[in-house]
Coordinates of C-alpha atoms in Angstrom, one line a residue:
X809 CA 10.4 10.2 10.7
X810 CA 9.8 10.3 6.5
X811 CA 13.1 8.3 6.6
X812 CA 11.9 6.1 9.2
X813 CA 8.8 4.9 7.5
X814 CA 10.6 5.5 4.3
X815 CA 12.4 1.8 5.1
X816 CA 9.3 0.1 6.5
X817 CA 7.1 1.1 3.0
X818 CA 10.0 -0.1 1.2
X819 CA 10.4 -3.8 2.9
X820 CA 6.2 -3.7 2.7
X821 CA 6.5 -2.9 -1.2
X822 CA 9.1 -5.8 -1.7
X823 CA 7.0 -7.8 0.3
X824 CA 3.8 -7.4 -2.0
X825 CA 6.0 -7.0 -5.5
X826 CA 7.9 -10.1 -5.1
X827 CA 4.9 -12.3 -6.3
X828 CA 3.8 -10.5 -9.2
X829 CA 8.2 -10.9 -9.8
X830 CA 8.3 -14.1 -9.6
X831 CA 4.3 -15.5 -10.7
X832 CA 5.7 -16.6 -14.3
X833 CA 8.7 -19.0 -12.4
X834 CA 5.5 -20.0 -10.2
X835 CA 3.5 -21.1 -13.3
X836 CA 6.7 -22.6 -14.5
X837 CA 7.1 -24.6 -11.6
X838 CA 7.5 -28.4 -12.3
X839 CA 6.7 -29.3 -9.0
X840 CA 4.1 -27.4 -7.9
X841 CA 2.4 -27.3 -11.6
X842 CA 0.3 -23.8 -11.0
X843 CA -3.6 -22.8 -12.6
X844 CA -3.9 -19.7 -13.5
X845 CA -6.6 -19.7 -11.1
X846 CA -4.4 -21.4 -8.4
X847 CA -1.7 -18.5 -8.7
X848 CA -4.6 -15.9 -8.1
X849 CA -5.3 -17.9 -5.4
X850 CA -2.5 -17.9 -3.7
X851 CA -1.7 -13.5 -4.6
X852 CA -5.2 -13.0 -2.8
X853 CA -3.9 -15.3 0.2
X854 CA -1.6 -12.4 1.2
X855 CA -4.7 -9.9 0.2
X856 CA -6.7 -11.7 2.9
X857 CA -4.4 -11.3 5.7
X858 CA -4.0 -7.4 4.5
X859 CA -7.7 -7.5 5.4
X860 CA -7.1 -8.6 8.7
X861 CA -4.0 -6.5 9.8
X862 CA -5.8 -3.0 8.6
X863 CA -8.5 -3.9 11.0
X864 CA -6.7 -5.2 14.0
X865 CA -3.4 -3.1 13.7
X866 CA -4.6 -0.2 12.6
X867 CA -7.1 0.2 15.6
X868 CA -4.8 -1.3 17.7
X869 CA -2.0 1.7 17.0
X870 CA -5.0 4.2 18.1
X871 CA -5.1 2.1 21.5
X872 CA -1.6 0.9 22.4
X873 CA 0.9 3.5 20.0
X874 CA 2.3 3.4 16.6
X875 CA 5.8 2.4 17.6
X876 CA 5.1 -1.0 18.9
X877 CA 2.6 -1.5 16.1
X878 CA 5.5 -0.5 13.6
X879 CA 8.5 -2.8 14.6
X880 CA 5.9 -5.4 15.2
X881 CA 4.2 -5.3 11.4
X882 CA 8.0 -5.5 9.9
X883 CA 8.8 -8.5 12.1
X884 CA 5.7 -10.2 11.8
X885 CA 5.7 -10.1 7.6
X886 CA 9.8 -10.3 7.2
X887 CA 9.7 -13.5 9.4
X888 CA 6.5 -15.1 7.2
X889 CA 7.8 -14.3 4.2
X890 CA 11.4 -15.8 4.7
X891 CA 9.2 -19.3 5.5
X892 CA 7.1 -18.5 2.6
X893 CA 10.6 -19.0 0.8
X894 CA 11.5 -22.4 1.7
X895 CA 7.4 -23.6 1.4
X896 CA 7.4 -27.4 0.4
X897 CA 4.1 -27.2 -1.2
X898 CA 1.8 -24.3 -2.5
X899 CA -1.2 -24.3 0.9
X900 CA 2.3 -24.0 3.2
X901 CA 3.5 -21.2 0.8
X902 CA 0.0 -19.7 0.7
X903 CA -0.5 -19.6 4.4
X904 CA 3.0 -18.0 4.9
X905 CA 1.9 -15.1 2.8
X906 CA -1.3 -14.9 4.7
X907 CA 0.4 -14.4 7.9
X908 CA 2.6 -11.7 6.1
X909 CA -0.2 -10.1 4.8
X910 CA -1.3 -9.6 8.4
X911 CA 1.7 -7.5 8.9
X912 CA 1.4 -5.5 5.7
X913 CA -2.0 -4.8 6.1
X914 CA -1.0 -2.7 10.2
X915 CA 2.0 -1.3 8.1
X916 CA 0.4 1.3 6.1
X917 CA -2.4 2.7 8.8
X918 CA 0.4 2.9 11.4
X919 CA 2.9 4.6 9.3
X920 CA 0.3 7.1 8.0
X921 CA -0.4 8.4 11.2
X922 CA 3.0 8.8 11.8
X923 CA 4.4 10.7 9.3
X924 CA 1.1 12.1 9.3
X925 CA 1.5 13.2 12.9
X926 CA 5.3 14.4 12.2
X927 CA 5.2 16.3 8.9
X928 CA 4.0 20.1 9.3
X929 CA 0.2 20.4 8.1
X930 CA 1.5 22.5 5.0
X931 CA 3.9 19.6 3.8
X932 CA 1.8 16.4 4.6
X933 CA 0.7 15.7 0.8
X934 CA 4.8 15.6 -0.5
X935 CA 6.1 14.1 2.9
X936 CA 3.2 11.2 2.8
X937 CA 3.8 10.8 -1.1
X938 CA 7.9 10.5 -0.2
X939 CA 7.2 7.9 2.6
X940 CA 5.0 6.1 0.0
X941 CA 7.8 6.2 -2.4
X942 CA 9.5 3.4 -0.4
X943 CA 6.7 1.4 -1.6
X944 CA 7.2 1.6 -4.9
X945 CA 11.1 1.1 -5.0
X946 CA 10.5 -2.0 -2.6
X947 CA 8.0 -3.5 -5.9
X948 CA 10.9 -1.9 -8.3
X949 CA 13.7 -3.7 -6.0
X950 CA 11.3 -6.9 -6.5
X951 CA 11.0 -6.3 -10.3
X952 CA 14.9 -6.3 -10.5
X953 CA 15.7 -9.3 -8.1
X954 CA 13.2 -10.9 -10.0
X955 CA 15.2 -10.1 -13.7
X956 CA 18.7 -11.2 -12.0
X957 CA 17.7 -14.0 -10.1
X958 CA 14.5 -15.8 -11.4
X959 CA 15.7 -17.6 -14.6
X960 CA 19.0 -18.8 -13.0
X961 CA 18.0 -19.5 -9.5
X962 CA 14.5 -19.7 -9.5
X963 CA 12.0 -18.2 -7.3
X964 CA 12.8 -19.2 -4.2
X965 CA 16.2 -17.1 -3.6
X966 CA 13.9 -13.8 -4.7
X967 CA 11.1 -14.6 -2.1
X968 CA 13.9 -14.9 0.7
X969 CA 15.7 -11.7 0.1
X970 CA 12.3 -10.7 1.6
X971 CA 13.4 -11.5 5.3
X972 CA 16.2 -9.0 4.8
X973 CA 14.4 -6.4 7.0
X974 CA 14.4 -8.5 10.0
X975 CA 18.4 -7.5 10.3
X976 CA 17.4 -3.7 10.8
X977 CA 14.8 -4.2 13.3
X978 CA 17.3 -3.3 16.1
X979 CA 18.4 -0.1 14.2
X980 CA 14.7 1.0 13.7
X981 CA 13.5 0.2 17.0
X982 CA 16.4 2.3 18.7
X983 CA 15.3 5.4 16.4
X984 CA 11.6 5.3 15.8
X985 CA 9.8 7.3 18.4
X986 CA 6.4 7.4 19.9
X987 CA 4.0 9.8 18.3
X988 CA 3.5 12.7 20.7
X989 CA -0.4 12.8 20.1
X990 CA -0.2 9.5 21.3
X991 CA 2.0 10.3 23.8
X992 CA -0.2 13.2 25.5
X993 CA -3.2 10.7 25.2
X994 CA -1.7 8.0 27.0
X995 CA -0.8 10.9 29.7
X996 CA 2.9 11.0 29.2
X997 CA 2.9 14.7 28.8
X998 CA 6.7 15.2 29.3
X999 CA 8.1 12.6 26.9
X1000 CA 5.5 13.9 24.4
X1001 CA 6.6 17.3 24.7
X1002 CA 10.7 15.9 24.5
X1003 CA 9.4 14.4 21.2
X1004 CA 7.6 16.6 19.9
X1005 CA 10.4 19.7 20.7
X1006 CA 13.2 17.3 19.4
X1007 CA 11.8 16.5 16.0
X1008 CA 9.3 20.4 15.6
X1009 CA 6.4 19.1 16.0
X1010 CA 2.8 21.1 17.2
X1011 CA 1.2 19.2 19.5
X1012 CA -2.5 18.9 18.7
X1013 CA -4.8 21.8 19.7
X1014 CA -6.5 21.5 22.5
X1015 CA -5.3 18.0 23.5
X1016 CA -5.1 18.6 27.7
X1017 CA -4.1 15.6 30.3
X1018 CA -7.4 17.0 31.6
X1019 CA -9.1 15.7 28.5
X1020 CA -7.7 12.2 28.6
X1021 CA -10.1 8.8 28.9
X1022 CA -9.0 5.2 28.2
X1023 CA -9.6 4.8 24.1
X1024 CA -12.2 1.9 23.8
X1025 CA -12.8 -0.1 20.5
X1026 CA -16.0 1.3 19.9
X1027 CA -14.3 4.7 19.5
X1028 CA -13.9 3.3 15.7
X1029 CA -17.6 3.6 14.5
X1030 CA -17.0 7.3 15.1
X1031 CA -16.0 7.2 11.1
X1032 CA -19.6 6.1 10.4
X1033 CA -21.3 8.7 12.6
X1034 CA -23.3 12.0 10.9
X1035 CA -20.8 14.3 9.4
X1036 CA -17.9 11.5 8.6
X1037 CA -20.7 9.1 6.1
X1038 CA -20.0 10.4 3.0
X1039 CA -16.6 10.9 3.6
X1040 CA -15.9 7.4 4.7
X1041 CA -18.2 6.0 2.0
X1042 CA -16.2 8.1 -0.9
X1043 CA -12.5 7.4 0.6
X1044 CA -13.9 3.5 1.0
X1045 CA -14.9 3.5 -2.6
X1046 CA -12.2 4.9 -4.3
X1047 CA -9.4 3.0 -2.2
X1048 CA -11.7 0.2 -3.1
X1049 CA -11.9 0.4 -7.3
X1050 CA -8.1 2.0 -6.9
X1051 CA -7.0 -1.6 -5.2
X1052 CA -8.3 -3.2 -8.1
X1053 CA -6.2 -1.8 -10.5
X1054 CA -3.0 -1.8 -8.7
X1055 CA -2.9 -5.0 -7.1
X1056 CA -4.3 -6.3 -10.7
X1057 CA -1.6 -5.1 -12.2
X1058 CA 0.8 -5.4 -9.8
X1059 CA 0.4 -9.5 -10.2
X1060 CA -0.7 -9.8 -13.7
X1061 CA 1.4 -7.6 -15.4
X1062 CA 4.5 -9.4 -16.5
X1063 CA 2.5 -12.3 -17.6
X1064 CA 0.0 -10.3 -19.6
X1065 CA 2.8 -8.4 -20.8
X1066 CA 4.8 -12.0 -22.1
X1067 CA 1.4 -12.9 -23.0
X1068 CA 0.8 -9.9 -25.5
X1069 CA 4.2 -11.4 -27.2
X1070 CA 6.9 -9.6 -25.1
X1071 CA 9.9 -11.6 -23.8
X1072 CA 10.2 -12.7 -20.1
X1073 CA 13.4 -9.9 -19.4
X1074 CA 10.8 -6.7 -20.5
X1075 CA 7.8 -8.5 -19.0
X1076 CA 9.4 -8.2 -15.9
X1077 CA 11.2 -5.0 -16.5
X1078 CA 7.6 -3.6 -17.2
X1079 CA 6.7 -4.1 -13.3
X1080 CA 9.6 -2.6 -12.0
X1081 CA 9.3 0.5 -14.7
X1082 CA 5.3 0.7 -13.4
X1083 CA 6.7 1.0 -9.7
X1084 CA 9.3 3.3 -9.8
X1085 CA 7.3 5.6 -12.2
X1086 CA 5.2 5.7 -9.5
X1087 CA 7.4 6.7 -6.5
X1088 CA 8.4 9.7 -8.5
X1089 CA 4.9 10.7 -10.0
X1090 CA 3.6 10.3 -5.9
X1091 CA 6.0 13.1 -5.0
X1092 CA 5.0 15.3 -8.0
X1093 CA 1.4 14.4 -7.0
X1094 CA 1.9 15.8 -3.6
X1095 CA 3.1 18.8 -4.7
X1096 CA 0.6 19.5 -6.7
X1097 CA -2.3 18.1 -3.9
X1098 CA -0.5 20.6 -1.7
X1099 CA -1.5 23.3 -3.8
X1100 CA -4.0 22.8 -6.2
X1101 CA -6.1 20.7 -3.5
X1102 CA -6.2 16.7 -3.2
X1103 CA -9.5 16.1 -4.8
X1104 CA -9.1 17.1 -7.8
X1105 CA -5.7 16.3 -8.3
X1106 CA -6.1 12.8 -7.2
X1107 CA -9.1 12.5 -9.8
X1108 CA -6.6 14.1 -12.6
X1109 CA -4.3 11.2 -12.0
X1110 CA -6.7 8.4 -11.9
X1111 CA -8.1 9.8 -15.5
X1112 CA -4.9 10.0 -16.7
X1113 CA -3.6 6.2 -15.7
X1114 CA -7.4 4.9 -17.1
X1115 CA -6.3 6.4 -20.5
X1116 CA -2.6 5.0 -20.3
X1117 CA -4.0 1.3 -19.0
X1118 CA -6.6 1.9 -22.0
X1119 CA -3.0 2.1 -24.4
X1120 CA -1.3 -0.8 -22.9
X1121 CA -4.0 -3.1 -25.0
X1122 CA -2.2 -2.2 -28.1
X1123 CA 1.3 -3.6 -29.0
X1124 CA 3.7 -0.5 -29.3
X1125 CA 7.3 -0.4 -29.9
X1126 CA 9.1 -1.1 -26.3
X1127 CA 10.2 2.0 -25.7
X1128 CA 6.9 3.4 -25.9
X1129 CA 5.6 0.7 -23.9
X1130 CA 7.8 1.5 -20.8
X1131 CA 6.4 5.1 -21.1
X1132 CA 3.1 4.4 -20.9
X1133 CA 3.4 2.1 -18.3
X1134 CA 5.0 4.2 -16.4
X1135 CA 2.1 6.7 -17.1
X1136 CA -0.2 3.9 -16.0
X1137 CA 1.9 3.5 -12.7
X1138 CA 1.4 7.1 -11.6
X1139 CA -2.3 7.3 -12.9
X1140 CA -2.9 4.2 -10.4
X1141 CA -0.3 3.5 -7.7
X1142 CA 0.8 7.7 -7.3
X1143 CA -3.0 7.6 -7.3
X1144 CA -4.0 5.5 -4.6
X1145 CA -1.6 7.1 -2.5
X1146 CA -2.4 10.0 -2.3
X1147 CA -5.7 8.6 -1.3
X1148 CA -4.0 7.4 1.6
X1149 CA -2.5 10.6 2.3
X1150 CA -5.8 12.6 2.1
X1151 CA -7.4 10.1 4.0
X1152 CA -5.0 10.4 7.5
X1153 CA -4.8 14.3 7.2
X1154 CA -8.8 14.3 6.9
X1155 CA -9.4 12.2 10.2
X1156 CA -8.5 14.1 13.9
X1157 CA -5.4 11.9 15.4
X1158 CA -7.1 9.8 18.0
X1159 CA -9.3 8.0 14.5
X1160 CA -6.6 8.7 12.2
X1161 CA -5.1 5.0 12.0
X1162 CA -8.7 3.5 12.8
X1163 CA -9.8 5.4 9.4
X1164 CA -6.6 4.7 7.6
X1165 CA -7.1 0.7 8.4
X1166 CA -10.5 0.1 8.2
X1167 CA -10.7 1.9 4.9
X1168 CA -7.9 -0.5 3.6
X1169 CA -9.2 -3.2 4.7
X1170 CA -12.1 -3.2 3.6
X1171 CA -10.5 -1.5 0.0
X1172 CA -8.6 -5.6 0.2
X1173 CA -11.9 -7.0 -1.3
X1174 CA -10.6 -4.9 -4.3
X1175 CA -6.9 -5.9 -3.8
X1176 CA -8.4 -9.1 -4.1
X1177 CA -10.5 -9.3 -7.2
X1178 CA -8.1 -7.4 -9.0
X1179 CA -5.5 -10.3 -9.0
X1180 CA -8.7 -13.1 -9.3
X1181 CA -10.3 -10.9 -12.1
X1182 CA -6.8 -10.8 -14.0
X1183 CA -6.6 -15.0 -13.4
X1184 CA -10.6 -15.7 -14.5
X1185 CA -9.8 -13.8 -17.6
X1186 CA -6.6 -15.8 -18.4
X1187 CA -8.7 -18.5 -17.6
X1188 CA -10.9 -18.0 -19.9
X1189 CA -8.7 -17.4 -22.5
X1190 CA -10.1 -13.9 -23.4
X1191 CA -8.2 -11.4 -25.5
X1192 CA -5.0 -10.0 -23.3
X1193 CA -6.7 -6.2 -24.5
X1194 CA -9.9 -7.1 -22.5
X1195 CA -7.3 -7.0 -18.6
X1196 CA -6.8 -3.1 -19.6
X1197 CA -10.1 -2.5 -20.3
X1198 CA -11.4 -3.7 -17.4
X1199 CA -8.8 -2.0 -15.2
X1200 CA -8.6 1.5 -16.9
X1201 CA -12.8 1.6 -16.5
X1202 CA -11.5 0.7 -12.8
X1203 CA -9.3 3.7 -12.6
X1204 CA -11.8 6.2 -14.2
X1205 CA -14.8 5.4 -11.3
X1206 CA -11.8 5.7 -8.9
X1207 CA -11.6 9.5 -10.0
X1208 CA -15.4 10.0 -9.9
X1209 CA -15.8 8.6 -6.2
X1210 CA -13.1 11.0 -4.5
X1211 CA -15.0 13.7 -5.6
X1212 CA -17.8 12.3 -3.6
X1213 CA -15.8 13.2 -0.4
X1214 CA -16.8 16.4 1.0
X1215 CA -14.2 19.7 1.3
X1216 CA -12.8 19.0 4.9
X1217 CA -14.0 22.7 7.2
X1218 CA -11.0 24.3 8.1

């Protein structure tokens, strides 16, 4: 099931990473003739339809199953992003991302509850963070289409290799099955107990056909009710200053970087060293959150990526750079995933993709400004040292408001 998702989180991180790979032939564009402020524009187009899918898909996995919610979030972002590709003009291109934003945003609920669901209790922190690595190597595999392709070919052919996933949807929906929570939920005891023998899994405790009641909507404002506040309002803050910092970076990056006088090959080398730093540094994370405990290893990391972000706004020699970028990818991206991670395991399995959604979505606001804070600021013409200030003070709140979440009872 790891794998499984493993290949989903990979098309997803593709899917987000090829803008910030290909923003500075954007700019370049002699057509199209891009703002700074118009190229925020349209990375927060794709940012707004995230905001949509966490809501709708996310809930809608809780009501209907994560399998069909799965296979439909890869075709549903694959397909828009492969038109975003061949967009004649820059609304066309931004509404193409929207739409695939609306897939992205179900993507990560859904598959947390899977793997969630599937990985023994004792494991969930690694198993989650390797899912999550997928993530990051799709950026990385964005960063690197974006160094081979983008001066010779333009942008176009790197935005296309996005539809790519849309050939393995037959493979995945032959192998992906139904989460057995799910399963004994919807009252399909025997297939949930086929699944859940063939792949070791404990089906929930206490979870009885005799317990079993048609899921309504309204089920969701169970994360606001007394005893799951403060947890929801500490997991929705930190996801929320953590989005601002990765997404920031994630799209401003390699034009900050050329900015601060470094050639457009490392510029964009930076964003792929800053994502697959941080598919490794998630797996050591969950190690650690496994046993040292998630809160405070998820406020380590954040304090560590606010003082690496905080080193980025001096000019070092390059191979220093590419370490403390990477340091800034695993004090951020490792970061926010093992947000993620905490976040499904702390929720019981019928909320679990409700929580995991709504808390994204509404942490998109911060997915947002990051990307529009990055543009007003190159706007403005500001020193390129002010970007990392901003986003490491980002990064340090981010480790102050998971402590804010309360010690789940065992």
């Amino acid at each position: 099931m790891t794998a499984l998702c493993w290949i989903g989180l990979f098309a997803e991180g593709y899917d987000l990473g090829v803008f910030g790979a290909v923003l500075p032939g954007l700019m370049a564009d002699p057509v199209w003739k891009l703002s700074p402020v118009e190229a925020g524009m349209l990375a927060s187009s794709a940012l707004i339809g995230m905001f949509i899918g966490g809501f709708l898909l996310g809930t809608l996995s809780d009501q209907v199953g994560r399998r069909r919610c799965f296979l439909g979030c890869i075709a549903l972002f694959s397909a828009a992003t492969g038109l975003a590709a061949v967009a004649p003009t820059p609304l066309l291109f931004a509404l193409c991302r929207l739409v695939s934003g609306i897939g992205v945003g179900g993507m990560i609920p859904v598959a947390s509850a899977l793997v969630t669901e599937f990985a023994p209790p004792e494991r969930r922190s690694r198993e989650y963070a390797m899912m999550y690595s997928g993530y990051s190597i799709g950026i990385f595999a964005a960063a690197l289409a974006g160094f081979f392709l983008l001066a010779a070919h333009g942008w176009r052919p790197v935005v296309m290799l996005g539809a790519f996933p849309l050939i393995l949807l037959p493979v995945l929906a032959f192998l992906l099955p139904e989460s057995p929570d799910y399963l004994m939920r919807a009252g399909r005891e025997d297939r949930a107990r086929a699944v859940a023998d063939q792949f070791g899994v404990a089906l929930a405790h206490g979870m009885l056909p005799s317990d079993r009641r048609k899921p309504a909507w309204s089920d969701a404002l169970r994360i606001f009710a007394h005893g799951n506040r403060q947890a929801t309002a500490g997991f929705w803050a930190t996801t929320f200053l953590g989005m601002v910092v990765v997404y920031g970076l994630n799209t401003w990056l390699p034009q900050i970087m050329r900015s601060a006088g470094y050639d457009l090959g490392p510029s964009i080398l930076f964003l792929g060293v800053f994502a697959l730093a941080s598919s490794v540094g998630g797996v050591v994370l969950g190690l650690a959150a496994d046993r040292w405990g998630r809160g405070p290893t998820i406020a380590s990391a954040f304090t560590m990526g606010a003082g690496a972000i905080l080193m980025l706004s001096h000019h070092w020699p390059l191979g220093v750079t590419y370490v403390v970028v990477a340091a800034a990818g695993v004090g951020s991206v490792s970061a926010a995933v093992l947000v993620t991670a905490y976040l499904a395991s702390y929720f019981p399995s019928d909320l679990r993709a409700t929580a995991v959604g709504w808390c994204l979505s509404f942490s998109r606001s911060g997915a947002i400004a990051g990307p529009m804070m990055g543009a007003t600021l190159a706007q403005l013409g500001w020193p390129v040292a002010t970007n990392f200030y901003m986003f490491a003070l980002m990064a340090l709140l981010s480790a102050g408001a998971i402590l804010c979440v309360p010690r789940k009872k065992a």
